């Protein structure tokens, strides 16, 4: 099928082009903002939505059905896909719903300082590629990920987890967000991508801060990018058994800028989802009696809690960035060529049509859309590596600190105001202090070797 509008003919989004060409077939164009198509559109920003997104999704379903007109920050219009079946339709139909943001028909309404611009501004990264180019680059990523030995990864994660716990176990208190759930995945990512040992902690700090909504985030991101640039140069000269080397070898046509961009996407995309998977699972186990009674050594309960989090407390809540390639209908709504669709992963996983019995459990059911899916979903192997990191971090934490206790009432926990992620701002815990074991002579603390 040929796209009615070739994105290559549209300027990059940074230039803020105007509306796209009229759809093929001469059909009527959907009305602009202020006309019936977005009448009563819900705000996908602001305190009311961020305070209780679940309630907002319920209201949207009642008023609009499984696909709702919404306004993003600065009142930029889009569609939020709420239904499980509809999300599946979008992620599998790549002919109708593409990733190249240059076909977006609302660029003329986007402020130059729009906070969501980094999510949609077109760049040479794999994130915006389609067709054969996307398949080629995605295959290179999946092949590079396959170089990771799962048993070695688990061993590294155990050492990283022990090292981090040793730093706070003597105090009897910790903030797991800053002291643990960010750092284990960051250190694991550094190891998998072949960062030198002496750069692991530096990269972990830079990636961690870059994902926080603070004034230091951009500077931290630049520090992380600088490390990746050094890494690409080093691995070109001296490749090793790591993701970076294999990705470079599998991508001879990519420039260094593209390599750095794709590697940063891999690291930055994997780290928050894995971190919040750890944090949300530990929170569930500390606050839900079904899991709390078997904290110590409860291997089966850890796996069940991790799966339940992906269904009911998904780390990745929404995904921006599908653009209709032609006029179509979805969930009873008229979608026009160039319209932006936001995938409501959390809403889809809680779709009442999918779960007519609200008391049904999630055990053994892996049909969630927490990792999206289809050609543009997580690369093959990425969810499995994320699971190893998360499961190991949780196991080690509960083994080392079996009396881990939430330091505040569950309702006092503060969640980040984020459209994209479901994550705690802080995670205060208490436990019985214990002395940290002394490291062996000559042992590198962060490596454990």
CSV table of C-alpha atoms in Angstrom, one decimal:
chain,number,residue,atom,x,y,z
A,1,UNK,CA,0.0,0.0,0.0
A,2,UNK,CA,1.3,3.4,-0.9
A,3,UNK,CA,1.1,6.2,1.7
A,4,UNK,CA,-1.1,9.1,0.5
A,5,UNK,CA,1.7,11.4,1.7
A,6,UNK,CA,5.3,10.6,1.4
A,7,UNK,CA,7.0,11.8,4.6
A,8,UNK,CA,10.2,12.3,2.7
A,9,UNK,CA,8.4,15.2,0.9
A,10,UNK,CA,7.7,16.9,4.2
A,11,UNK,CA,10.3,19.1,6.0
A,12,UNK,CA,11.7,18.0,9.3
A,13,UNK,CA,9.5,18.8,12.2
A,14,UNK,CA,12.0,21.2,13.7
A,15,UNK,CA,11.0,23.6,10.8
A,16,UNK,CA,7.4,23.5,11.9
A,17,UNK,CA,5.7,22.8,8.6
A,18,UNK,CA,2.1,23.4,8.0
A,19,UNK,CA,-0.8,20.9,7.5
A,20,UNK,CA,-0.2,17.9,5.4
A,21,UNK,CA,-1.5,17.3,1.9
A,22,UNK,CA,-5.2,16.4,1.4
A,23,UNK,CA,-5.8,12.6,1.8
A,24,UNK,CA,-6.0,10.4,-1.3
A,25,UNK,CA,-9.3,9.9,-2.9
A,26,UNK,CA,-10.5,13.4,-2.5
A,27,UNK,CA,-12.5,12.5,0.7
A,28,UNK,CA,-13.6,15.1,3.1
A,29,UNK,CA,-10.9,16.4,5.5
A,30,UNK,CA,-11.7,16.0,9.3
A,31,UNK,CA,-12.6,19.3,10.9
A,32,UNK,CA,-10.0,21.4,12.6
A,33,UNK,CA,-9.7,22.1,16.3
A,34,UNK,CA,-12.9,23.8,17.6
A,35,UNK,CA,-15.2,21.8,15.3
A,36,UNK,CA,-17.1,18.6,16.1
A,37,UNK,CA,-14.2,16.1,15.8
A,38,UNK,CA,-12.5,17.5,19.0
A,39,UNK,CA,-15.6,18.8,20.7
A,40,UNK,CA,-15.4,18.0,24.4
A,41,UNK,CA,-11.8,16.8,24.1
A,42,UNK,CA,-10.3,15.8,27.4
A,43,UNK,CA,-7.1,17.3,28.7
A,44,UNK,CA,-4.2,14.9,28.7
A,45,UNK,CA,-2.2,17.2,31.0
A,46,UNK,CA,-2.8,19.3,34.1
A,47,UNK,CA,-3.5,18.4,37.8
A,48,UNK,CA,-6.9,16.8,37.2
A,49,UNK,CA,-5.5,14.3,34.8
A,50,UNK,CA,-2.2,13.6,36.5
A,51,UNK,CA,-3.9,13.3,39.9
A,52,UNK,CA,-6.1,10.4,38.8
A,53,UNK,CA,-5.5,9.2,35.2
A,54,UNK,CA,-7.6,6.0,35.8
A,55,UNK,CA,-10.7,8.1,36.5
A,56,UNK,CA,-9.9,10.3,33.5
A,57,UNK,CA,-9.8,7.2,31.2
A,58,UNK,CA,-13.1,5.9,32.6
A,59,UNK,CA,-14.7,9.3,31.9
A,60,UNK,CA,-13.2,9.4,28.3
A,61,UNK,CA,-14.6,5.9,27.6
A,62,UNK,CA,-18.0,6.9,28.8
A,63,UNK,CA,-18.1,10.1,26.7
A,64,UNK,CA,-16.2,9.0,23.5
A,65,UNK,CA,-15.7,5.2,23.5
A,66,UNK,CA,-12.5,3.4,22.9
A,67,UNK,CA,-10.8,6.2,21.0
A,68,UNK,CA,-11.0,9.7,22.5
A,69,UNK,CA,-10.2,13.2,21.2
A,70,UNK,CA,-7.6,14.7,23.6
A,71,UNK,CA,-5.6,17.9,23.9
A,72,UNK,CA,-1.9,17.6,24.8
A,73,UNK,CA,0.0,20.4,26.5
A,74,UNK,CA,-0.5,23.8,24.8
A,75,UNK,CA,-3.9,22.3,23.6
A,76,UNK,CA,-2.4,20.5,20.7
A,77,UNK,CA,-5.0,18.0,19.5
A,78,UNK,CA,-4.5,14.2,19.2
A,79,UNK,CA,-6.3,10.9,19.7
A,80,UNK,CA,-5.9,8.7,22.7
A,81,UNK,CA,-6.4,5.0,22.0
A,82,UNK,CA,-8.0,3.5,25.1
A,83,UNK,CA,-9.3,0.2,23.9
A,84,UNK,CA,-7.2,-3.0,24.1
A,85,UNK,CA,-8.4,-4.2,20.6
A,86,UNK,CA,-7.8,-0.8,19.1
A,87,UNK,CA,-4.3,-0.5,20.5
A,88,UNK,CA,-3.6,-3.9,19.0
A,89,UNK,CA,-5.0,-2.8,15.7
A,90,UNK,CA,-2.7,0.3,15.7
A,91,UNK,CA,0.5,-1.5,16.6
A,92,UNK,CA,0.0,-4.3,14.0
A,93,UNK,CA,-1.2,-2.2,11.1
A,94,UNK,CA,2.0,-0.4,10.1
A,95,UNK,CA,0.6,0.5,6.7
A,96,UNK,CA,-2.1,2.7,8.2
A,97,UNK,CA,-0.3,3.9,11.4
A,98,UNK,CA,3.3,4.9,10.8
A,99,UNK,CA,6.1,6.4,12.9
A,100,UNK,CA,7.5,9.2,10.7
A,101,UNK,CA,6.4,12.4,12.4
A,102,UNK,CA,7.0,14.5,9.4
A,103,UNK,CA,3.5,13.5,8.1
A,104,UNK,CA,1.8,15.1,11.2
A,105,UNK,CA,-0.9,17.5,10.1
A,106,UNK,CA,-0.6,19.8,13.2
A,107,UNK,CA,2.9,21.1,13.0
A,108,UNK,CA,1.6,24.6,12.4
A,109,UNK,CA,0.0,24.6,15.9
A,110,UNK,CA,3.0,23.4,17.8
A,111,UNK,CA,4.9,26.1,19.9
A,112,UNK,CA,8.6,26.3,19.3
A,113,UNK,CA,9.2,25.6,23.0
A,114,UNK,CA,6.7,22.7,23.2
A,115,UNK,CA,7.6,20.4,26.1
A,116,UNK,CA,6.7,17.3,24.1
A,117,UNK,CA,8.8,18.3,21.1
A,118,UNK,CA,11.6,15.8,21.9
A,119,UNK,CA,9.1,13.0,21.5
A,120,UNK,CA,8.0,13.9,18.0
A,121,UNK,CA,10.7,16.1,16.4
A,122,UNK,CA,12.0,14.0,13.6
A,123,UNK,CA,15.6,12.9,13.7
A,124,UNK,CA,17.8,10.2,12.0
A,125,UNK,CA,17.2,7.9,15.0
A,126,UNK,CA,15.6,4.4,14.4
A,127,UNK,CA,12.6,5.6,16.4
A,128,UNK,CA,11.3,7.5,13.4
A,129,UNK,CA,12.1,5.0,10.6
A,130,UNK,CA,9.7,2.9,8.7
A,131,UNK,CA,9.6,0.1,6.2
A,132,UNK,CA,12.7,-1.7,5.1
A,133,UNK,CA,15.0,0.8,6.9
A,134,UNK,CA,13.2,0.2,10.2
A,135,UNK,CA,13.3,-3.6,9.7
A,136,UNK,CA,17.0,-3.5,8.9
A,137,UNK,CA,17.9,-1.3,11.9
A,138,UNK,CA,15.6,-3.1,14.3
A,139,UNK,CA,17.1,-6.5,13.2
A,140,UNK,CA,20.6,-5.1,13.9
A,141,UNK,CA,19.4,-4.0,17.4
A,142,UNK,CA,17.8,-7.4,18.1
A,143,UNK,CA,21.0,-9.2,16.9
A,144,UNK,CA,23.1,-7.0,19.2
A,145,UNK,CA,20.9,-7.8,22.2
A,146,UNK,CA,21.2,-11.5,21.5
A,147,UNK,CA,25.0,-11.2,22.3
A,148,UNK,CA,24.1,-10.8,26.0
A,149,UNK,CA,24.5,-14.0,28.0
A,150,UNK,CA,21.5,-14.1,30.3
A,151,UNK,CA,23.4,-16.0,33.0
A,152,UNK,CA,26.3,-13.5,33.0
A,153,UNK,CA,23.8,-10.7,33.1
A,154,UNK,CA,22.1,-12.1,36.1
A,155,UNK,CA,25.5,-12.6,37.9
A,156,UNK,CA,26.4,-9.0,37.1
A,157,UNK,CA,23.1,-7.7,38.4
A,158,UNK,CA,23.5,-9.7,41.6
A,159,UNK,CA,26.9,-8.0,42.2
A,160,UNK,CA,25.6,-4.6,41.4
A,161,UNK,CA,22.6,-5.1,43.7
A,162,UNK,CA,24.7,-6.3,46.6
A,163,UNK,CA,27.1,-3.4,46.2
A,164,UNK,CA,24.3,-0.8,46.2
A,165,UNK,CA,22.6,-2.4,49.2
A,166,UNK,CA,26.0,-2.5,51.1
A,167,UNK,CA,26.0,1.3,50.9
A,168,UNK,CA,22.8,1.8,52.9
A,169,UNK,CA,22.1,-1.5,54.8
A,170,UNK,CA,23.9,-0.2,57.9
A,171,UNK,CA,21.6,2.8,58.3
A,172,UNK,CA,18.2,1.1,58.6
A,173,UNK,CA,16.6,3.5,56.2
A,174,UNK,CA,16.8,4.2,52.5
A,175,UNK,CA,15.0,5.9,49.6
A,176,UNK,CA,14.8,3.1,47.1
A,177,UNK,CA,14.2,5.4,44.1
A,178,UNK,CA,17.5,7.1,44.4
A,179,UNK,CA,19.5,4.4,46.2
A,180,UNK,CA,18.5,1.4,44.2
A,181,UNK,CA,15.8,1.1,41.6
A,182,UNK,CA,17.5,3.6,39.2
A,183,UNK,CA,21.0,2.4,39.8
A,184,UNK,CA,20.7,-1.3,39.2
A,185,UNK,CA,19.4,-1.0,35.7
A,186,UNK,CA,21.9,1.8,34.9
A,187,UNK,CA,24.8,-0.3,36.0
A,188,UNK,CA,23.5,-3.3,34.1
A,189,UNK,CA,23.1,-1.2,31.0
A,190,UNK,CA,26.6,0.0,31.2
A,191,UNK,CA,27.9,-3.6,31.6
A,192,UNK,CA,25.9,-4.9,28.6
A,193,UNK,CA,26.9,-2.0,26.4
A,194,UNK,CA,30.6,-2.5,27.1
A,195,UNK,CA,31.4,0.6,29.2
A,196,UNK,CA,34.7,0.5,31.0
A,197,UNK,CA,34.4,-0.3,34.7
A,198,UNK,CA,35.7,3.1,35.8
A,199,UNK,CA,32.8,4.7,33.8
A,200,UNK,CA,29.9,2.6,35.0
A,201,UNK,CA,29.1,4.6,38.1
A,202,UNK,CA,29.5,7.9,36.2
A,203,UNK,CA,27.2,6.7,33.4
A,204,UNK,CA,24.7,5.4,36.0
A,205,UNK,CA,24.6,8.8,37.7
A,206,UNK,CA,24.2,10.6,34.3
A,207,UNK,CA,21.4,8.4,33.0
A,208,UNK,CA,19.6,8.5,36.4
A,209,UNK,CA,19.6,12.3,36.6
A,210,UNK,CA,18.8,12.7,32.8
A,211,UNK,CA,15.5,10.9,33.4
A,212,UNK,CA,14.4,13.1,36.4
A,213,UNK,CA,12.4,16.3,35.7
A,214,UNK,CA,15.0,18.7,37.1
A,215,UNK,CA,17.0,21.6,35.8
A,216,UNK,CA,20.0,19.2,35.7
A,217,UNK,CA,18.4,16.7,33.3
A,218,UNK,CA,19.6,18.2,30.1
A,219,UNK,CA,23.2,18.6,31.3
A,220,UNK,CA,23.1,15.0,32.6
A,221,UNK,CA,21.9,13.8,29.2
A,222,UNK,CA,24.8,15.6,27.5
A,223,UNK,CA,27.2,13.9,29.9
A,224,UNK,CA,25.6,10.5,29.0
A,225,UNK,CA,25.8,11.3,25.3
A,226,UNK,CA,29.5,12.2,25.6
A,227,UNK,CA,30.2,8.9,27.2
A,228,UNK,CA,28.4,7.1,24.4
A,229,UNK,CA,30.4,9.0,21.8
A,230,UNK,CA,33.6,7.9,23.5
A,231,UNK,CA,32.2,4.4,23.6
A,232,UNK,CA,31.5,4.3,19.9
A,233,UNK,CA,35.0,5.5,19.0
A,234,UNK,CA,36.6,3.0,21.4
A,235,UNK,CA,34.5,0.1,20.1
A,236,UNK,CA,35.3,1.0,16.4
A,237,UNK,CA,39.0,0.6,17.3
A,238,UNK,CA,38.7,-2.3,19.7
A,239,UNK,CA,35.4,-4.2,19.5
A,240,UNK,CA,34.4,-6.6,22.3
A,241,UNK,CA,31.7,-9.1,23.3
A,242,UNK,CA,29.1,-6.4,24.0
A,243,UNK,CA,26.0,-4.8,22.5
A,244,UNK,CA,27.8,-1.7,21.2
A,245,UNK,CA,30.4,-3.6,19.3
A,246,UNK,CA,27.9,-5.9,17.7
A,247,UNK,CA,25.6,-3.1,16.8
A,248,UNK,CA,28.4,-1.2,15.1
A,249,UNK,CA,29.4,-4.3,13.2
A,250,UNK,CA,25.8,-4.9,12.1
A,251,UNK,CA,25.3,-1.3,11.0
A,252,UNK,CA,28.1,-0.4,8.6
A,253,UNK,CA,26.0,2.2,6.8
A,254,UNK,CA,25.1,4.3,9.9
A,255,UNK,CA,27.0,7.5,10.7
A,256,UNK,CA,28.5,8.0,14.2
A,257,UNK,CA,25.7,10.4,14.9
A,258,UNK,CA,23.1,7.8,14.1
A,259,UNK,CA,25.0,5.1,16.1
A,260,UNK,CA,25.2,7.3,19.1
A,261,UNK,CA,21.5,8.3,18.8
A,262,UNK,CA,20.3,4.7,18.5
A,263,UNK,CA,22.5,3.5,21.4
A,264,UNK,CA,21.2,6.3,23.5
A,265,UNK,CA,17.6,5.4,22.6
A,266,UNK,CA,18.3,1.8,23.6
A,267,UNK,CA,19.8,2.7,26.9
A,268,UNK,CA,17.4,5.5,27.8
A,269,UNK,CA,14.3,3.5,26.7
A,270,UNK,CA,15.4,0.4,28.6
A,271,UNK,CA,16.4,2.0,31.8
A,272,UNK,CA,13.3,3.9,33.0
A,273,UNK,CA,10.9,1.0,32.1
A,274,UNK,CA,13.2,-1.5,34.0
A,275,UNK,CA,13.7,0.9,36.9
A,276,UNK,CA,10.0,1.5,37.4
A,277,UNK,CA,9.2,-2.2,36.9
A,278,UNK,CA,11.4,-2.8,39.9
A,279,UNK,CA,10.0,0.0,42.0
A,280,UNK,CA,6.3,-0.7,41.2
A,281,UNK,CA,6.8,-4.4,41.9
A,282,UNK,CA,8.5,-3.8,45.3
A,283,UNK,CA,5.7,-1.3,46.2
A,284,UNK,CA,3.0,-3.9,45.4
A,285,UNK,CA,4.8,-6.5,47.5
A,286,UNK,CA,5.1,-4.2,50.5
A,287,UNK,CA,1.5,-3.0,50.3
A,288,UNK,CA,-0.6,-6.0,49.2
A,289,UNK,CA,-1.1,-8.8,51.7
A,290,UNK,CA,-1.2,-11.4,48.9
A,291,UNK,CA,2.5,-10.8,48.4
A,292,UNK,CA,3.7,-9.4,51.7
A,293,UNK,CA,3.2,-12.7,53.5
A,294,UNK,CA,5.9,-14.4,51.4
A,295,UNK,CA,8.5,-11.6,51.0
A,296,UNK,CA,11.4,-13.6,52.2
A,297,UNK,CA,12.5,-16.1,49.5
A,298,UNK,CA,9.1,-15.9,47.7
A,299,UNK,CA,10.4,-16.5,44.2
A,300,UNK,CA,7.0,-17.5,42.8
A,301,UNK,CA,5.3,-14.4,44.3
A,302,UNK,CA,8.0,-12.1,42.8
A,303,UNK,CA,7.2,-13.4,39.3
A,304,UNK,CA,3.4,-13.0,39.9
A,305,UNK,CA,3.8,-9.5,41.3
A,306,UNK,CA,6.0,-8.5,38.3
A,307,UNK,CA,3.3,-9.7,35.9
A,308,UNK,CA,0.5,-8.0,37.8
A,309,UNK,CA,2.4,-4.7,37.6
A,310,UNK,CA,2.7,-5.0,33.8
A,311,UNK,CA,-1.1,-5.3,33.7
A,312,UNK,CA,-2.3,-3.1,36.5
A,313,UNK,CA,0.5,-0.6,37.3
A,314,UNK,CA,2.5,-0.5,34.0
A,315,UNK,CA,5.7,1.4,34.2
A,316,UNK,CA,5.0,2.8,30.7
A,317,UNK,CA,1.6,4.3,30.7
A,318,UNK,CA,1.3,6.0,27.3
A,319,UNK,CA,3.3,6.1,24.1
A,320,UNK,CA,3.3,9.1,21.7
A,321,UNK,CA,4.1,8.7,18.0
A,322,UNK,CA,1.8,6.9,15.6
A,323,UNK,CA,0.7,9.0,12.6
A,324,UNK,CA,-2.2,8.0,10.3
A,325,UNK,CA,-0.9,7.5,6.8
A,326,UNK,CA,-4.4,7.8,5.3
A,327,UNK,CA,-8.0,8.6,6.2
A,328,UNK,CA,-9.5,5.7,8.3
A,329,UNK,CA,-11.7,4.9,11.2
A,330,UNK,CA,-10.7,3.5,14.6
A,331,UNK,CA,-13.0,2.7,17.5
A,332,UNK,CA,-15.9,4.5,15.7
A,333,UNK,CA,-13.9,7.7,15.3
A,334,UNK,CA,-12.9,9.3,12.0
A,335,UNK,CA,-9.2,9.6,11.8
A,336,UNK,CA,-7.7,11.7,9.0
A,337,UNK,CA,-4.3,11.3,7.3
A,338,UNK,CA,-1.6,12.9,9.4
A,339,UNK,CA,-3.5,12.7,12.7
A,340,UNK,CA,-1.4,11.9,15.8
A,341,UNK,CA,-2.4,8.9,18.0
A,342,UNK,CA,-1.2,8.4,21.6
A,343,UNK,CA,-1.3,4.7,22.6
A,344,UNK,CA,-2.9,4.4,26.0
A,345,UNK,CA,-1.2,1.2,27.2
A,346,UNK,CA,-2.3,1.4,30.8
A,347,UNK,CA,-5.9,2.2,29.7
A,348,UNK,CA,-5.9,-0.7,27.2
A,349,UNK,CA,-4.6,-3.2,29.8
A,350,UNK,CA,-7.5,-2.2,32.1
A,351,UNK,CA,-10.1,-2.2,29.3
A,352,UNK,CA,-13.4,-3.4,30.9
A,353,UNK,CA,-14.2,-5.3,27.6
A,354,UNK,CA,-11.1,-7.3,28.2
A,355,UNK,CA,-11.8,-7.8,31.9
A,356,UNK,CA,-15.5,-8.1,32.4
A,357,UNK,CA,-14.8,-9.9,35.6
A,358,UNK,CA,-13.1,-7.3,37.7
A,359,UNK,CA,-12.0,-10.0,40.3
A,360,UNK,CA,-10.1,-12.1,37.7
A,361,UNK,CA,-6.4,-12.4,38.4
A,362,UNK,CA,-3.5,-12.0,36.0
A,363,UNK,CA,-1.6,-15.1,36.8
A,364,UNK,CA,-0.1,-16.8,33.7
A,365,UNK,CA,-1.6,-14.1,31.3
A,366,UNK,CA,1.1,-12.3,29.3
A,367,UNK,CA,-1.1,-10.8,26.7
A,368,UNK,CA,-0.7,-7.2,28.1
A,369,UNK,CA,0.6,-4.4,25.9
A,370,UNK,CA,3.1,-3.0,28.4
A,371,UNK,CA,5.9,-3.4,25.8
A,372,UNK,CA,3.6,-2.2,22.9
A,373,UNK,CA,4.2,-4.7,20.1
A,374,UNK,CA,4.3,-5.2,16.4
A,375,UNK,CA,7.1,-4.0,14.1
A,376,UNK,CA,7.6,-0.8,16.1
A,377,UNK,CA,7.5,-2.4,19.6
A,378,UNK,CA,10.3,-3.3,21.8
A,379,UNK,CA,13.1,-5.1,19.9
A,380,UNK,CA,13.2,-8.8,20.2
A,381,UNK,CA,15.1,-9.8,23.4
A,382,UNK,CA,14.7,-6.4,25.1
A,383,UNK,CA,11.8,-7.4,27.4
A,384,UNK,CA,13.6,-10.6,28.4
A,385,UNK,CA,16.7,-8.7,29.4
A,386,UNK,CA,14.6,-6.2,31.3
A,387,UNK,CA,12.9,-9.0,33.2
A,388,UNK,CA,16.3,-10.5,34.2
A,389,UNK,CA,17.5,-7.2,35.6
A,390,UNK,CA,14.2,-6.5,37.4
A,391,UNK,CA,13.7,-9.9,38.8
A,392,UNK,CA,17.3,-10.2,40.0
A,393,UNK,CA,17.2,-6.7,41.7
A,394,UNK,CA,14.0,-7.6,43.5
A,395,UNK,CA,15.2,-11.0,44.6
A,396,UNK,CA,18.5,-9.7,46.0
A,397,UNK,CA,16.8,-6.8,47.8
A,398,UNK,CA,14.3,-9.1,49.5
A,399,UNK,CA,16.9,-11.7,50.3
A,400,UNK,CA,19.2,-9.2,51.9
A,401,UNK,CA,16.5,-7.2,53.7
A,402,UNK,CA,13.6,-9.6,54.5
A,403,UNK,CA,12.0,-7.1,56.9
A,404,UNK,CA,11.8,-4.3,54.4
A,405,UNK,CA,8.9,-2.0,55.4
A,406,UNK,CA,7.3,1.0,53.9
A,407,UNK,CA,8.2,4.1,56.0
A,408,UNK,CA,5.0,6.0,55.2
A,409,UNK,CA,1.4,5.0,54.7
A,410,UNK,CA,0.8,3.7,51.1
A,411,UNK,CA,-1.5,6.7,50.3
A,412,UNK,CA,1.3,9.1,51.2
A,413,UNK,CA,3.6,7.8,48.5
A,414,UNK,CA,4.1,10.5,45.9
A,415,UNK,CA,3.9,9.6,42.2
A,416,UNK,CA,5.6,11.5,39.4
A,417,UNK,CA,3.4,13.9,37.4
A,418,UNK,CA,4.1,12.2,34.1
A,419,UNK,CA,2.0,11.5,31.0
A,420,UNK,CA,4.3,8.7,30.0
A,421,UNK,CA,5.5,6.8,33.1
A,422,UNK,CA,4.0,5.4,36.3
A,423,UNK,CA,6.8,5.9,38.9
A,424,UNK,CA,7.3,7.0,42.5
A,425,UNK,CA,9.1,10.2,43.2
A,426,UNK,CA,10.5,8.7,46.4
A,427,UNK,CA,10.2,5.3,48.1
A,428,UNK,CA,11.2,5.6,51.7
A,429,UNK,CA,11.7,2.3,53.6
A,430,UNK,CA,12.9,1.1,56.9
A,431,UNK,CA,14.5,-2.2,58.0
A,432,UNK,CA,16.8,-3.7,60.7
A,433,UNK,CA,20.3,-2.3,60.2
A,434,UNK,CA,23.0,-4.8,59.4
A,435,UNK,CA,26.8,-4.5,58.8
A,436,UNK,CA,27.9,-4.6,55.2
A,437,UNK,CA,30.4,-7.4,54.4
A,438,UNK,CA,33.9,-6.2,53.9
A,439,UNK,CA,35.0,-6.3,50.2
A,440,UNK,CA,37.8,-8.7,49.3
A,441,UNK,CA,41.3,-7.2,48.9
A,442,UNK,CA,41.7,-5.6,45.5
A,443,UNK,CA,38.0,-6.1,44.7
A,444,UNK,CA,36.3,-3.4,42.6
A,445,UNK,CA,33.1,-2.4,44.5
A,446,UNK,CA,31.0,-1.7,41.5
A,447,UNK,CA,32.1,-4.7,39.6
A,448,UNK,CA,32.4,-7.3,42.3
A,449,UNK,CA,35.1,-9.1,40.4
